[in-house]
Amino acid sequence: MSAAMTTTAVELTVESPEQMQELGRRLAAVLRAGDLVLLTGALGAGKTTLARGLGAGLGVRGAVTSPTFVIARVHPSVSGGPPLVHVDAYRLGGGLEEMEDLDLDVSLPESVVVVEWGEGKVEELAEDRLHVVIERRTGGAPEEEADAGEADVRRVTVTGVGERWAHGALAALART
């Protein structure tokens, strides 16, 4: 279990929804079948926008939209890569036990599994995983932020947990 203790992190500033989607595309370039990605952030932070970019980067079929009411959607690849399993655990209160009905452990080896609101619920699925935390930038008065275009600015921290991410795979994300 010591591999799970290895972490590496990259912090980025994202200034628009288009940049969030582009970050998703760049992140998709380092993902492979078996990868688990947890997306954390407040409502409206950009989790689904990032997932949309992941879908574009992975070359999957279907519009990547919030799966809040269906809990999970599978997007098959149209480019020969792994499918994207996009899960929204927002309405699920329990931990892994409640997630078992989704069979994520069965899907994980051949898919990229992205779980919005998954923190504290699905970490046990994989020792190696990515945690992506999206935070709105705060600072001055709201009117100052709006005037300066700060309303869309996000700080995104991508943390790789486990041996899979210990060797610089996330470095490509830091480029602008």
GROMACS .gro file of C-alpha atoms in nm:
model
  176
    1MET     CA    1   0.000   0.000   0.000
    2SER     CA    2   0.304   0.229   0.013
    3ALA     CA    3   0.258   0.313  -0.357
    4ALA     CA    4  -0.063   0.495  -0.266
    5MET     CA    5   0.140   0.728  -0.047
    6THR     CA    6   0.340   0.860  -0.343
    7THR     CA    7   0.192   1.188  -0.466
    8THR     CA    8   0.284   1.451  -0.720
    9ALA     CA    9   0.089   1.768  -0.792
   10VAL     CA   10   0.058   2.036  -1.057
   11GLU     CA   11  -0.121   2.369  -0.994
   12LEU     CA   12  -0.268   2.560  -1.285
   13THR     CA   13  -0.466   2.878  -1.341
   14VAL     CA   14  -0.758   2.843  -1.581
   15GLU     CA   15  -0.918   3.166  -1.699
   16SER     CA   16  -1.214   3.052  -1.910
   17PRO     CA   17  -1.440   2.755  -1.987
   18GLU     CA   18  -1.248   2.710  -2.314
   19GLN     CA   19  -0.921   2.680  -2.120
   20MET     CA   20  -1.087   2.429  -1.885
   21GLN     CA   21  -1.187   2.216  -2.185
   22GLU     CA   22  -0.834   2.246  -2.324
   23LEU     CA   23  -0.695   2.131  -1.989
   24GLY     CA   24  -0.926   1.829  -2.017
   25ARG     CA   25  -0.786   1.752  -2.364
   26ARG     CA   26  -0.427   1.779  -2.236
   27LEU     CA   27  -0.511   1.559  -1.939
   28ALA     CA   28  -0.668   1.300  -2.172
   29ALA     CA   29  -0.333   1.272  -2.350
   30VAL     CA   30  -0.173   1.124  -2.036
   31LEU     CA   31  -0.464   0.896  -1.943
   32ARG     CA   32  -0.498   0.529  -2.032
   33ALA     CA   33  -0.738   0.244  -1.965
   34GLY     CA   34  -0.753   0.172  -1.593
   35ASP     CA   35  -0.711   0.533  -1.481
   36LEU     CA   36  -0.942   0.672  -1.214
   37VAL     CA   37  -0.993   1.050  -1.200
   38LEU     CA   38  -1.179   1.221  -0.915
   39LEU     CA   39  -1.313   1.572  -0.981
   40THR     CA   40  -1.379   1.794  -0.681
   41GLY     CA   41  -1.518   2.147  -0.675
   42ALA     CA   42  -1.822   2.352  -0.586
   43LEU     CA   43  -2.132   2.357  -0.804
   44GLY     CA   44  -2.044   2.543  -1.121
   45ALA     CA   45  -1.669   2.513  -1.068
   46GLY     CA   46  -1.607   2.350  -1.406
   47LYS     CA   47  -1.600   1.976  -1.334
   48THR     CA   48  -1.828   1.883  -1.624
   49THR     CA   49  -1.650   2.129  -1.854
   50LEU     CA   50  -1.322   1.953  -1.772
   51ALA     CA   51  -1.490   1.614  -1.831
   52ARG     CA   52  -1.614   1.742  -2.170
   53GLY     CA   53  -1.252   1.820  -2.263
   54LEU     CA   54  -1.147   1.474  -2.144
   55GLY     CA   55  -1.409   1.320  -2.371
   56ALA     CA   56  -1.288   1.526  -2.668
   57GLY     CA   57  -0.927   1.432  -2.595
   58LEU     CA   58  -1.011   1.063  -2.561
   59GLY     CA   59  -1.214   1.072  -2.883
   60VAL     CA   60  -1.536   0.935  -2.739
   61ARG     CA   61  -1.887   0.929  -2.884
   62GLY     CA   62  -2.171   1.131  -2.740
   63ALA     CA   63  -2.198   1.465  -2.572
   64VAL     CA   64  -2.029   1.464  -2.232
   65THR     CA   65  -2.285   1.629  -2.006
   66SER     CA   66  -2.349   1.617  -1.635
   67PRO     CA   67  -2.472   1.268  -1.542
   68THR     CA   68  -2.635   1.393  -1.220
   69PHE     CA   69  -2.973   1.233  -1.280
   70VAL     CA   70  -2.853   0.913  -1.446
   71ILE     CA   71  -2.551   0.881  -1.210
   72ALA     CA   72  -2.322   0.734  -1.481
   73ARG     CA   73  -2.277   0.744  -1.858
   74VAL     CA   74  -2.047   0.534  -2.073
   75HIS     CA   75  -1.900   0.706  -2.379
   76PRO     CA   76  -1.745   0.452  -2.618
   77SER     CA   77  -1.431   0.548  -2.807
   78VAL     CA   78  -1.456   0.627  -3.176
   79SER     CA   79  -1.077   0.638  -3.209
   80GLY     CA   80  -0.974   0.298  -3.072
   81GLY     CA   81  -0.890   0.429  -2.724
   82PRO     CA   82  -1.053   0.347  -2.393
   83PRO     CA   83  -1.416   0.439  -2.327
   84LEU     CA   84  -1.493   0.718  -2.082
   85VAL     CA   85  -1.713   0.626  -1.786
   86HIS     CA   86  -1.843   0.956  -1.646
   87VAL     CA   87  -1.998   0.931  -1.300
   88ASP     CA   88  -2.166   1.195  -1.085
   89ALA     CA   89  -2.168   1.083  -0.722
   90TYR     CA   90  -2.335   1.404  -0.597
   91ARG     CA   91  -2.663   1.233  -0.504
   92LEU     CA   92  -2.490   0.929  -0.358
   93GLY     CA   93  -2.435   0.970   0.013
   94GLY     CA   94  -2.255   0.647   0.094
   95GLY     CA   95  -1.907   0.533   0.021
   96LEU     CA   96  -1.789   0.256  -0.205
   97GLU     CA   97  -2.071   0.023  -0.097
   98GLU     CA   98  -2.332   0.248  -0.257
   99MET     CA   99  -2.117   0.278  -0.569
  100GLU     CA  100  -2.093  -0.101  -0.609
  101ASP     CA  101  -2.421  -0.113  -0.804
  102LEU     CA  102  -2.247   0.088  -1.076
  103ASP     CA  103  -1.986  -0.189  -1.124
  104LEU     CA  104  -1.707   0.066  -1.154
  105ASP     CA  105  -1.456  -0.196  -1.045
  106VAL     CA  106  -1.557  -0.400  -1.352
  107SER     CA  107  -1.538  -0.099  -1.587
  108LEU     CA  108  -1.211   0.041  -1.454
  109PRO     CA  109  -0.955  -0.195  -1.616
  110GLU     CA  110  -1.065  -0.116  -1.972
  111SER     CA  111  -1.195   0.241  -1.926
  112VAL     CA  112  -1.100   0.583  -1.802
  113VAL     CA  113  -1.336   0.639  -1.508
  114VAL     CA  114  -1.406   1.002  -1.413
  115VAL     CA  115  -1.607   1.060  -1.095
  116GLU     CA  116  -1.746   1.402  -1.010
  117TRP     CA  117  -1.804   1.443  -0.634
  118GLY     CA  118  -1.614   1.117  -0.580
  119GLU     CA  119  -1.380   1.227  -0.303
  120GLY     CA  120  -1.429   1.006   0.001
  121LYS     CA  121  -1.640   0.762  -0.201
  122VAL     CA  122  -1.432   0.580  -0.464
  123GLU     CA  123  -1.065   0.605  -0.370
  124GLU     CA  124  -1.063   0.235  -0.280
  125LEU     CA  125  -1.119   0.146  -0.646
  126ALA     CA  126  -0.754   0.216  -0.735
  127GLU     CA  127  -0.428   0.277  -0.552
  128ASP     CA  128  -0.315   0.490  -0.847
  129ARG     CA  129  -0.553   0.774  -0.924
  130LEU     CA  130  -0.579   1.143  -1.001
  131HIS     CA  131  -0.751   1.398  -0.779
  132VAL     CA  132  -0.846   1.716  -0.962
  133VAL     CA  133  -0.958   2.000  -0.735
  134ILE     CA  134  -1.113   2.306  -0.901
  135GLU     CA  135  -1.146   2.623  -0.693
  136ARG     CA  136  -1.281   2.960  -0.789
  137ARG     CA  137  -1.032   3.236  -0.733
  138THR     CA  138  -1.145   3.484  -0.473
  139GLY     CA  139  -1.005   3.817  -0.381
  140GLY     CA  140  -1.149   4.163  -0.420
  141ALA     CA  141  -1.507   4.278  -0.412
  142PRO     CA  142  -1.742   4.100  -0.654
  143GLU     CA  143  -1.772   4.406  -0.875
  144GLU     CA  144  -1.392   4.427  -0.900
  145GLU     CA  145  -1.373   4.059  -0.996
  146ALA     CA  146  -1.641   4.104  -1.261
  147ASP     CA  147  -1.467   4.410  -1.402
  148ALA     CA  148  -1.135   4.230  -1.413
  149GLY     CA  149  -1.281   3.914  -1.565
  150GLU     CA  150  -1.196   3.721  -1.252
  151ALA     CA  151  -1.536   3.548  -1.231
  152ASP     CA  152  -1.421   3.262  -1.458
  153VAL     CA  153  -1.071   3.223  -1.313
  154ARG     CA  154  -1.009   2.888  -1.144
  155ARG     CA  155  -0.717   2.735  -0.962
  156VAL     CA  156  -0.688   2.371  -1.062
  157THR     CA  157  -0.472   2.132  -0.863
  158VAL     CA  158  -0.407   1.794  -1.024
  159THR     CA  159  -0.260   1.546  -0.777
  160GLY     CA  160  -0.140   1.208  -0.889
  161VAL     CA  161  -0.158   0.944  -0.618
  162GLY     CA  162   0.043   0.626  -0.652
  163GLU     CA  163   0.335   0.492  -0.849
  164ARG     CA  164   0.160   0.548  -1.186
  165TRP     CA  165   0.197   0.925  -1.143
  166ALA     CA  166   0.534   0.936  -0.963
  167HIS     CA  167   0.750   0.974  -1.274
  168GLY     CA  168   0.651   1.307  -1.424
  169ALA     CA  169   0.347   1.210  -1.630
  170LEU     CA  170   0.168   1.527  -1.514
  171ALA     CA  171   0.446   1.763  -1.624
  172ALA     CA  172   0.282   1.801  -1.968
  173LEU     CA  173  -0.014   1.972  -1.802
  174ALA     CA  174   0.196   2.264  -1.681
  175ARG     CA  175   0.265   2.391  -2.034
  176THR     CA  176   0.044   2.674  -2.154
   0.00000   0.00000   0.00000
